[in-house]
Amino acid sequence: MNPFLDERWLAAHDEYHRLEDYQGSTPRWCSGCGDHTILTALLRLCRDEQLPPEKTVFVSGIGCSSRFPHYLKTYGFHSLHGRALPVAEGIKLRRPDLHVFVTTGDGDCCSIGTAHWIHAIRYNMNLTVIMHDNHIYGLTKMQASPTSPRGLKSNTSPRGAYLDALNPLTTTLGVANVSFVAQAADWIPEVLHQLLSAAYRHRGFSFIRVLQRCPNYLPTHFDAWLQDPNRILLLTHSQGLQADAALARIYRNQCEHDPADLNRARELSSHPELMPIGILYRNEQVPCYEDVRRRTQTFTPEMIARVLDEEFDQFTVEPWVGAATVAEPNPPAPARATSPSLNLEAGPAQPRLEPASEARS
Amino acid sequence: MVSNETSAPGGRGWPTNGKPALELKEHVVEVISDSGEGAQKCAQSFAAVAAKMGNGVWTVEIIPAEIQPPARSMAGASGNRIRVGSFYVTNGGDQADLVVAFNEQVLLGRLQAAEIKPGGIILLESKWATDPDAQIAHTYCEVRDRLRSEGYCLYEVPMETECLKCVSDARRGKNMFVLGLLNSLYSQDLDISQQQIVQTFGKKGAKVVQANRKLLEAGYQWAEANLDLKFRIPPAGITEPQIVVNGNTALALGIIASGMEVCAMYPITPATSASHYLSDVFEKAGGVVHQAEDEIAACCFAIGASYAGKCAVTITSGPGYSLKQEAIGLAAMGEIPLVVVNVQRGGPSTGQPTKMEQGDLLAACFGTHGDAPKVVMAAACIEDCFYSMIAARKIAETYRLPVIVLTDANLATAQQPFVRPKFQKEWVAPPIDQSPVPPGVRPYEWEARTGLSERFIPGRPGGIHTLTGLAHDRQSRVAYDPEVNQEGIHHRSLKLAAFQQTLKPPGVHGEDEGDLLVVGWGSTRGAIEEAVDRLRAEGEAVSALHLTFLWPMPSGLQEILRRFRKVLAVEASWCDRLEDDLVTEDNRRYSNLAWLLRARYLVDVDCWSEVKGQPIKPGSIEAALRSRLAGIPHRSLDPALTPSI
Ligand SMILES: Cc1ncc(C[n+]2csc(CCOP(=O)(O)OP(=O)(O)O)c2C)c(N)n1
Ligand code: SF4
């Protein structure tokens, strides 16, 4: 019996997790930053789903948005700029028992991490990916992002961004094995929360782009949508977003969209004027990479020994009986360049590792 | 070399025509053809038979640079070099003593590369002499006559004609004919080859086996009847079961044996074949090979898998290693165990993808930005490739850091039998710890003396923290305080000191003091020690020192270096030559290891290197050592001091 597995721990385990239980250190985002709302929505999600904090991992890249894991009290991995997805994939492949979330920015995901983003869609691992899209690089102080609209003035495009923006929705919808795409906006928290839940509950790679205000660098950038709710198109469906009366009063521009309809999803996401909010696409049938690659065997030393033996058998050369008889006095074999150099003297034992119990995976 | 008559054992009842066999200490044999003609299979079978006969063996692949080079081209030589010895063979040796060539063009390719001994024995397919294409016939005859006049001992072998007596498609049968021929030449037991054929072709059915046996016997008999050559290389006294694999397969087997469960990779020559083999067998042992979208992803994937489970491994070569550098820094900063294998090839850039070089040592030690302490070690032989994975995994997990294992294209494709390992439970990583973390213990509870701390794998209650690549405190909180940053760097660095204390000083090959110490690392070990032995046999006070751990290095090295009048690093990474007009002691670029030794030990280490993309031959090293020795005044050349070998 593990000495630490006492009542206190068991109680801690069975405890109902309140919102505060998921709160980490105090966020250092600017006031009014959209990231705050996204954090609140995710705290709610963790609470509503009662995710065991020790079984939950938030993985991020680098950027303002990628500070996210520090502000939660779950396991977190604040990795490298652009590389959150492969890190999360490695975690999920090895530990399908963990709930793995990825928070990433538009520069992180759609610029430096593009290759990983595209391939992550194709791997379709069961991850919830929240892409905070503020149309600008925040952490590095206002450079153009791939999602900056043409003409947007930034420190690297003082006369306005030169190129048309990359559309993360149509891009995601164009990749093989896409299985969940949604769009939310930080200023409609009810919808954000609903969509995050749907994303979390989808088994597969759930990509949710959240339009996120950066009042520090682009204080008025989303004003047009804030001030004119009619520029927003709510996508509702019995299998998708449900707009309650209060919401419906503000966002009159609604349409029924069946998340199974991929072509329509692509059309809606490339609309020149309207900003679709809701579930664009969902397909539960796409296989997950971690299932495809699921281990059929539990790893034991005995099994390793057996496999090694089988393999060694194939490569073994048994010296022939005559081999031992050295006809001529032979010079002794020179000192062999073998492994003893690698037989380390016992180094410090593994520091303080308790008798380990096998992971539940 | 003594010529003495022995009863050349052709196997039970195989005629030997009573030819006397010349007894040899060793021979280097090459079998070369256009690709697809099976020279490799033939040579590998020959090597396996030699190993079974108890000989020491080292094989080197001869690979054309292109996937489908044109037939009969100098650049298209495909096959193997086999060094067979009456001793434990540690390297590919010098120029070939005997070569079997399926056409004169591939032969010319090897001659041009200076891989064949002047005056060596050549066995050449003769069918080209009567080729319907007059140009071909002419070229063949011209080459044949020229080589004879140059003193090569050239025999024409009617391979095609003889094979057609046994099978209808001679192109696919020549290799077994040649195997039989070599069995006769080297007085090998034909029965062993027969078994070898059953093993190789058994799956293809009795008819195929039968045809190949016929070809084998035909080759044997043709040689007995038509060649006045017969050699015998006495066994080396190897009696234990041996594993015959190349270094990449050994790496893959080592990964399985180490209990690592995830290998993430992106294809790159010459590392890929390790993943090919691993992809085939890893799942049986519960492991996964993940082919990522690029090397950055592969490294990060391995880091993710390590973070959430047992230590994972990523395998690559130079260009891929460059891409992984940032992520290796993350593993160092986050103290995530990680094994990175770099099967080095020629560089920079795309360099020489299929060729051997040792140019990545400094990149491995220092390539990552910032202070990113890591362990760097190198395999020196095929057996090391296997055991290095077990050691690397253990070090990475114990010290929570990345371990870089360097091998190279030479080890990747070379085969050298080694004693079949006996599995030990301790090799395998223990199951991951999911027990609750004791209250009050932090994720980086750096021990003051060693810098070590316990790793909290997700799933452990009470261990919640956010791992970050940012400077952080013991709680893994982002450090805004300059003191905290320094504290982290300090403790991560201490771990290397703690690890270094566990290293044994390496043994000197030869005397502990003398005129010249040759220092090397990686796959050059066998060749260096052989060159040193040759000079020691002449009474020179030369020794060799080979390093397995390059970073950190074991204690005691400085004392060893200082006991020699001159220290020379020998490696396949470029160093400037002082003979060049503009090169001076002030601007000379040293080879990788020389830089390290000079910087660490304040010893005036000289260097000699060769970067021809080929494993360095003992003969080249020998020549270099001779010239360095000549520059040492008043050498202690005393045969009585040095045991002759
Ligand atoms: C390899 C590397 N290149 C560049 C940077 C600098 N960098 C940090 S965050 C960032 C962009 C962040 O923009 P975004 O992903 O949109 O996140 P935001 O800060 O806007 O939330 C850049 C360029 C880095 N940390 N690493
Ligand atoms: S700079 Fe912009 S994105 Fe970053 S915290 Fe401030 S408001 Fe948010």
Tab-separated table of N, CA, C and O in Angstrom, chain B residues 368-422:
chain	number	residue	atom	x	y	z
B	368	THR	N	22.855	23.753	-29.070
B	368	THR	CA	21.610	24.352	-28.608
B	368	THR	C	21.872	25.761	-28.066
B	368	THR	O	22.908	25.997	-27.458
B	369	HIS	N	20.923	26.674	-28.302
B	369	HIS	CA	21.097	28.033	-27.802
B	369	HIS	C	21.046	28.043	-26.276
B	369	HIS	O	20.404	27.192	-25.665
B	370	GLY	N	21.714	29.003	-25.714
B	370	GLY	CA	21.712	29.134	-24.256
B	370	GLY	C	22.492	28.009	-23.603
B	370	GLY	O	23.167	27.230	-24.268
B	371	ASP	N	22.400	27.933	-22.293
B	371	ASP	CA	23.129	26.892	-21.588
B	371	ASP	C	22.215	25.685	-21.431
B	371	ASP	O	21.297	25.699	-20.619
B	372	ALA	N	22.458	24.689	-22.240
B	372	ALA	CA	21.578	23.517	-22.252
B	372	ALA	C	22.395	22.265	-21.977
B	372	ALA	O	22.813	21.569	-22.893
B	373	PRO	N	22.639	21.990	-20.691
B	373	PRO	CA	23.488	20.839	-20.375
B	373	PRO	C	22.862	19.528	-20.825
B	373	PRO	O	21.665	19.293	-20.635
B	374	LYS	N	23.688	18.726	-21.435
B	374	LYS	CA	23.220	17.424	-21.907
B	374	LYS	C	24.391	16.475	-21.906
B	374	LYS	O	25.541	16.908	-21.828
B	375	VAL	N	24.108	15.201	-22.004
B	375	VAL	CA	25.169	14.202	-22.053
B	375	VAL	C	25.368	13.811	-23.511
B	375	VAL	O	24.395	13.610	-24.249
B	376	VAL	N	26.619	13.739	-23.934
B	376	VAL	CA	26.918	13.323	-25.305
B	376	VAL	C	27.809	12.087	-25.244
B	376	VAL	O	28.849	12.103	-24.578
B	377	MET	N	27.383	11.041	-25.896
B	377	MET	CA	28.184	9.822	-25.910
B	377	MET	C	28.236	9.266	-27.324
B	377	MET	O	27.427	9.638	-28.175
B	378	ALA	N	29.208	8.397	-27.574
B	378	ALA	CA	29.362	7.881	-28.929
B	378	ALA	C	29.613	6.385	-28.898
B	378	ALA	O	30.299	5.875	-28.013
B	379	ALA	N	29.047	5.696	-29.883
B	379	ALA	CA	29.261	4.260	-30.016
B	379	ALA	C	30.502	4.035	-30.875
B	379	ALA	O	30.721	4.734	-31.863
B	380	ALA	N	31.315	3.060	-30.473
B	380	ALA	CA	32.561	2.814	-31.189
B	380	ALA	C	32.505	1.561	-32.049
B	380	ALA	O	33.353	1.354	-32.901
B	381	CYS	N	31.526	0.725	-31.802
B	381	CYS	CA	31.436	-0.508	-32.579
B	381	CYS	C	29.957	-0.916	-32.628
B	381	CYS	O	29.108	-0.254	-32.035
B	382	ILE	N	29.679	-1.984	-33.335
B	382	ILE	CA	28.283	-2.381	-33.511
B	382	ILE	C	27.652	-2.755	-32.169
B	382	ILE	O	26.519	-2.404	-31.869
B	383	GLU	N	28.411	-3.448	-31.371
B	383	GLU	CA	27.894	-3.864	-30.068
B	383	GLU	C	27.536	-2.635	-29.210
B	383	GLU	O	26.535	-2.634	-28.501
B	384	ASP	N	28.372	-1.604	-29.302
B	384	ASP	CA	28.093	-0.362	-28.573
B	384	ASP	C	26.746	0.229	-28.971
B	384	ASP	O	26.059	0.831	-28.139
B	385	CYS	N	26.407	0.109	-30.247
B	385	CYS	CA	25.128	0.680	-30.699
B	385	CYS	C	23.995	0.079	-29.874
B	385	CYS	O	23.058	0.764	-29.477
B	386	PHE	N	24.082	-1.210	-29.629
B	386	PHE	CA	23.061	-1.887	-28.829
B	386	PHE	C	23.069	-1.373	-27.392
B	386	PHE	O	22.064	-0.873	-26.883
B	387	TYR	N	24.224	-1.459	-26.742
B	387	TYR	CA	24.263	-1.138	-25.320
B	387	TYR	C	24.114	0.349	-25.042
B	387	TYR	O	23.682	0.752	-23.961
B	388	SER	N	24.476	1.188	-26.035
B	388	SER	CA	24.381	2.628	-25.783
B	388	SER	C	22.926	3.049	-25.557
B	388	SER	O	22.667	3.996	-24.810
B	389	MET	N	21.998	2.357	-26.187
B	389	MET	CA	20.591	2.733	-26.007
B	389	MET	C	20.138	2.462	-24.574
B	389	MET	O	19.379	3.238	-23.988
B	390	ILE	N	20.612	1.357	-24.028
B	390	ILE	CA	20.224	1.002	-22.660
B	390	ILE	C	20.839	2.006	-21.680
B	390	ILE	O	20.161	2.518	-20.782
B	391	ALA	N	22.113	2.329	-21.910
B	391	ALA	CA	22.790	3.287	-21.028
B	391	ALA	C	22.164	4.670	-21.165
B	391	ALA	O	21.907	5.349	-20.164
B	392	ALA	N	21.892	5.092	-22.400
B	392	ALA	CA	21.377	6.448	-22.637
B	392	ALA	C	20.016	6.624	-21.969
B	392	ALA	O	19.733	7.648	-21.342
B	393	ARG	N	19.182	5.622	-22.104
B	393	ARG	CA	17.850	5.704	-21.502
B	393	ARG	C	17.974	5.877	-19.979
B	393	ARG	O	17.303	6.691	-19.355
B	394	LYS	N	18.859	5.107	-19.416
B	394	LYS	CA	19.035	5.147	-17.961
B	394	LYS	C	19.559	6.513	-17.506
B	394	LYS	O	19.084	7.087	-16.527
B	395	ILE	N	20.542	7.013	-18.223
B	395	ILE	CA	21.125	8.314	-17.851
B	395	ILE	C	20.060	9.398	-18.000
B	395	ILE	O	19.879	10.244	-17.125
B	396	ALA	N	19.344	9.365	-19.120
B	396	ALA	CA	18.338	10.403	-19.382
B	396	ALA	C	17.302	10.427	-18.270
B	396	ALA	O	16.897	11.492	-17.801
B	397	GLU	N	16.881	9.260	-17.822
B	397	GLU	CA	15.835	9.223	-16.809
B	397	GLU	C	16.373	9.563	-15.429
B	397	GLU	O	15.716	10.259	-14.652
B	398	THR	N	17.565	9.090	-15.128
B	398	THR	CA	18.119	9.366	-13.802
B	398	THR	C	18.417	10.849	-13.623
B	398	THR	O	18.190	11.420	-12.564
B	399	TYR	N	18.937	11.459	-14.685
B	399	TYR	CA	19.385	12.850	-14.556
B	399	TYR	C	18.417	13.849	-15.196
B	399	TYR	O	18.692	15.031	-15.236
B	400	ARG	N	17.302	13.359	-15.708
B	400	ARG	CA	16.292	14.240	-16.294
B	400	ARG	C	16.909	15.167	-17.336
B	400	ARG	O	16.765	16.372	-17.256
B	401	LEU	N	17.548	14.612	-18.326
B	401	LEU	CA	18.136	15.486	-19.347
B	401	LEU	C	18.231	14.760	-20.681
B	401	LEU	O	18.070	13.542	-20.747
B	402	PRO	N	18.501	15.519	-21.752
B	402	PRO	CA	18.676	14.865	-23.048
B	402	PRO	C	20.041	14.172	-23.125
B	402	PRO	O	21.033	14.724	-22.650
B	403	VAL	N	20.055	13.008	-23.682
B	403	VAL	CA	21.299	12.288	-23.930
B	403	VAL	C	21.430	12.125	-25.439
B	403	VAL	O	20.530	11.610	-26.096
B	404	ILE	N	22.547	12.610	-25.968
B	404	ILE	CA	22.770	12.528	-27.403
B	404	ILE	C	23.703	11.358	-27.666
B	404	ILE	O	24.782	11.280	-27.068
B	405	VAL	N	23.282	10.453	-28.532
B	405	VAL	CA	24.135	9.319	-28.870
B	405	VAL	C	24.570	9.482	-30.325
B	405	VAL	O	23.741	9.568	-31.226
B	406	LEU	N	25.885	9.537	-30.511
B	406	LEU	CA	26.410	9.717	-31.861
B	406	LEU	C	26.887	8.386	-32.421
B	406	LEU	O	27.654	7.667	-31.776
B	407	THR	N	26.383	8.050	-33.594
B	407	THR	CA	26.966	6.949	-34.358
B	407	THR	C	27.251	7.557	-35.730
B	407	THR	O	27.185	8.770	-35.887
B	408	ASP	N	27.535	6.748	-36.733
B	408	ASP	CA	27.774	7.337	-38.041
B	408	ASP	C	27.460	6.342	-39.149
B	408	ASP	O	27.128	5.189	-38.884
B	409	ALA	N	27.608	6.817	-40.379
B	409	ALA	CA	27.248	5.992	-41.529
B	409	ALA	C	28.075	4.716	-41.587
B	409	ALA	O	27.628	3.704	-42.120
B	410	ASN	N	29.264	4.767	-41.043
B	410	ASN	CA	30.109	3.583	-41.018
B	410	ASN	C	29.466	2.499	-40.154
B	410	ASN	O	29.262	1.360	-40.592
B	411	LEU	N	29.091	2.867	-38.937
B	411	LEU	CA	28.462	1.889	-38.044
B	411	LEU	C	27.078	1.499	-38.550
B	411	LEU	O	26.642	0.364	-38.392
B	412	ALA	N	26.380	2.462	-39.158
B	412	ALA	CA	25.000	2.205	-39.578
B	412	ALA	C	24.912	1.005	-40.500
B	412	ALA	O	23.995	0.197	-40.393
B	413	THR	N	25.882	0.882	-41.404
B	413	THR	CA	25.761	-0.158	-42.429
B	413	THR	C	26.762	-1.295	-42.241
B	413	THR	O	26.674	-2.295	-42.938
B	414	ALA	N	27.723	-1.113	-41.344
B	414	ALA	CA	28.712	-2.179	-41.173
B	414	ALA	C	28.159	-3.282	-40.280
B	414	ALA	O	27.300	-3.032	-39.434
B	415	GLN	N	28.648	-4.479	-40.524
B	415	GLN	CA	28.272	-5.595	-39.659
B	415	GLN	C	29.511	-6.138	-38.979
B	415	GLN	O	30.564	-6.256	-39.610
B	416	GLN	N	29.347	-6.457	-37.720
B	416	GLN	CA	30.434	-7.057	-36.965
B	416	GLN	C	29.763	-7.954	-35.931
B	416	GLN	O	28.943	-7.480	-35.149
B	417	PRO	N	30.064	-9.220	-35.961
B	417	PRO	CA	29.399	-10.105	-35.000
B	417	PRO	C	29.775	-9.716	-33.577
B	417	PRO	O	30.903	-9.305	-33.326
B	418	PHE	N	28.806	-9.785	-32.686
B	418	PHE	CA	29.124	-9.589	-31.270
B	418	PHE	C	28.360	-10.616	-30.455
B	418	PHE	O	27.372	-11.190	-30.919
B	419	VAL	N	28.852	-10.841	-29.251
B	419	VAL	CA	28.293	-11.904	-28.423
B	419	VAL	C	26.808	-11.651	-28.173
B	419	VAL	O	26.408	-10.548	-27.818
B	420	ARG	N	26.012	-12.671	-28.390
B	420	ARG	CA	24.572	-12.528	-28.221
B	420	ARG	C	24.261	-12.053	-26.802
B	420	ARG	O	24.618	-12.723	-25.819
B	421	PRO	N	23.601	-10.881	-26.694
B	421	PRO	CA	23.348	-10.349	-25.348
B	421	PRO	C	22.360	-11.225	-24.581
B	421	PRO	O	21.474	-11.844	-25.178
B	422	LYS	N	22.561	-11.261	-23.288
B	422	LYS	CA	21.604	-11.973	-22.432
B	422	LYS	C	20.765	-10.918	-21.722
B	422	LYS	O	21.297	-10.102	-20.963
